[in-house]
PDB file of C-alpha atoms in Angstrom:
ATOM      1  CA  ALA Y  29     -23.016   4.494  -0.866  1.00  0.00           C
ATOM      2  CA  LEU Y  30     -22.981   2.063  -3.795  1.00  0.00           C
ATOM      3  CA  THR Y  31     -20.643  -0.328  -2.111  1.00  0.00           C
ATOM      4  CA  ALA Y  32     -21.881   0.028   1.518  1.00  0.00           C
ATOM      5  CA  GLY Y  33     -24.024  -3.109   1.543  1.00  0.00           C
ATOM      6  CA  LEU Y  34     -21.660  -5.410  -0.332  1.00  0.00           C
ATOM      7  CA  ARG Y  35     -19.174  -7.828   1.056  1.00  0.00           C
ATOM      8  CA  ARG Y  36     -16.587  -7.147  -1.597  1.00  0.00           C
ATOM      9  CA  GLY Y  37     -17.318  -3.471  -1.840  1.00  0.00           C
ATOM     10  CA  GLY Y  38     -13.629  -2.510  -1.828  1.00  0.00           C
ATOM     11  CA  VAL Y  39     -13.066  -4.263  -5.162  1.00  0.00           C
ATOM     12  CA  LEU Y  40     -15.954  -2.577  -6.777  1.00  0.00           C
ATOM     13  CA  LEU Y  41     -14.963   0.790  -5.406  1.00  0.00           C
ATOM     14  CA  GLY Y  42     -11.433   0.290  -6.772  1.00  0.00           C
ATOM     15  CA  ILE Y  43     -12.796  -0.573 -10.193  1.00  0.00           C
ATOM     16  CA  LEU Y  44     -15.066   2.513 -10.158  1.00  0.00           C
ATOM     17  CA  VAL Y  45     -12.313   4.927  -9.042  1.00  0.00           C
ATOM     18  CA  LEU Y  46      -9.495   3.700 -11.269  1.00  0.00           C
ATOM     19  CA  PRO Y  47     -10.784   5.302 -14.506  1.00  0.00           C
ATOM     20  CA  LEU Y  48     -11.054   8.605 -12.680  1.00  0.00           C
ATOM     21  CA  SER Y  49      -7.511   8.575 -11.368  1.00  0.00           C
ATOM     22  CA  VAL Y  50      -5.669   7.342 -14.443  1.00  0.00           C
ATOM     23  CA  PRO Y  51      -5.886  10.606 -16.527  1.00  0.00           C
ATOM     24  CA  VAL Y  52      -4.575  12.517 -13.527  1.00  0.00           C
ATOM     25  CA  LEU Y  53      -1.628  10.220 -13.231  1.00  0.00           C
ATOM     26  CA  ILE Y  54      -0.896  10.391 -16.968  1.00  0.00           C
ATOM     27  CA  PHE Y  55      -0.966  14.174 -17.195  1.00  0.00           C
ATOM     28  CA  ALA Y  56       0.948  14.646 -13.917  1.00  0.00           C
ATOM     29  CA  THR Y  57       3.641  12.263 -15.063  1.00  0.00           C
ATOM     30  CA  ALA Y  58       3.861  14.061 -18.451  1.00  0.00           C
ATOM     31  CA  ALA Y  59       4.088  17.423 -16.731  1.00  0.00           C
ATOM     32  CA  MET Y  60       6.915  16.179 -14.495  1.00  0.00           C
ATOM     33  CA  ASP Y  61       8.694  14.610 -17.475  1.00  0.00           C
ATOM     34  CA  ALA Y  62       8.429  17.835 -19.494  1.00  0.00           C
ATOM     35  CA  ALA Y  63       9.651  19.989 -16.544  1.00  0.00           C
ATOM     36  CA  SER Y  64      12.637  17.686 -15.918  1.00  0.00           C
ATOM     37  CA  MET Y  65      13.679  18.088 -19.561  1.00  0.00           C
ATOM     38  CA  HIS Y  66      13.241  21.891 -19.365  1.00  0.00           C
ATOM     39  CA  LEU Y  67      10.258  21.851 -21.804  1.00  0.00           C
ATOM     40  CA  PRO Y  68       7.096  23.770 -21.274  1.00  0.00           C
ATOM     41  CA  ALA Y  69       4.589  21.899 -19.166  1.00  0.00           C
ATOM     42  CA  ASP Y  70       1.850  24.609 -19.385  1.00  0.00           C
ATOM     43  CA  GLY Y  71      -0.429  22.453 -21.478  1.00  0.00           C
ATOM     44  CA  TYR Y  72      -0.306  19.502 -19.034  1.00  0.00           C
ATOM     45  CA  LEU Y  73      -0.829  21.784 -16.022  1.00  0.00           C
ATOM     46  CA  ALA Y  74      -3.744  23.398 -17.789  1.00  0.00           C
ATOM     47  CA  VAL Y  75      -5.372  19.970 -18.277  1.00  0.00           C
ATOM     48  CA  LEU Y  76      -4.733  19.084 -14.654  1.00  0.00           C
ATOM     49  CA  GLY Y  77      -6.262  22.384 -13.633  1.00  0.00           C
ATOM     50  CA  ALA Y  78      -9.296  21.697 -15.772  1.00  0.00           C
ATOM     51  CA  LEU Y  79      -9.656  18.323 -14.113  1.00  0.00           C
ATOM     52  CA  LEU Y  80      -9.369  19.921 -10.713  1.00  0.00           C
ATOM     53  CA  ALA Y  81     -12.026  22.552 -11.550  1.00  0.00           C
ATOM     54  CA  GLY Y  82     -14.354  19.955 -12.955  1.00  0.00           C
ATOM     55  CA  SER Y  83     -13.996  17.531  -9.993  1.00  0.00           C
ATOM     56  CA  ALA Y  84     -14.379  20.367  -7.477  1.00  0.00           C
ATOM     57  CA  THR Y  85     -17.527  21.471  -9.279  1.00  0.00           C
ATOM     58  CA  LEU Y  86     -19.141  18.078  -9.622  1.00  0.00           C
ATOM     59  CA  SER Y  87     -18.096  16.354  -6.340  1.00  0.00           C
ATOM     60  CA  PRO Y  88     -20.729  18.128  -4.106  1.00  0.00           C
ATOM     61  CA  PHE Y  89     -23.444  16.855  -6.435  1.00  0.00           C
ATOM     62  CA  ALA Y  90     -21.980  13.319  -6.447  1.00  0.00           C
ATOM     63  CA  THR Y  91     -21.686  13.403  -2.668  1.00  0.00           C
ATOM     64  CA  ALA Y  92     -25.268  14.573  -2.233  1.00  0.00           C
ATOM     65  CA  ALA Y  93     -26.483  11.816  -4.561  1.00  0.00           C
ATOM     66  CA  ALA Y  94     -24.505   9.230  -2.733  1.00  0.00           C
ATOM     67  CA  LEU Y  95     -25.838  10.360   0.649  1.00  0.00           C
ATOM     68  CA  ARG Y  96     -29.365  10.432  -0.753  1.00  0.00           C
ATOM     69  CA  ILE Y  97     -29.013   6.816  -1.993  1.00  0.00           C
ATOM     70  CA  SER Y  98     -27.468   5.580   1.294  1.00  0.00           C
ATOM     71  CA  THR Y  99     -30.250   7.015   3.418  1.00  0.00           C
ATOM     72  CA  GLN Y 100     -33.025   5.311   1.430  1.00  0.00           C
TER      73      GLN Y 100
END
């Protein structure tokens, strides 16, 4: 909704989404690294689960706000 009317909306969308995806990539990589070295990865997986729960909880509100903005 924020980038719908812009010519270079893809660049702005990438800049907005990048900070949201970097923590997931970091913790997923750390969990895979710990699992490959036969170390416990429970902490990393717990953080990933918390990120999933938070994003699943907040995404309907963000979607509703984006739709509300785009229809105005």
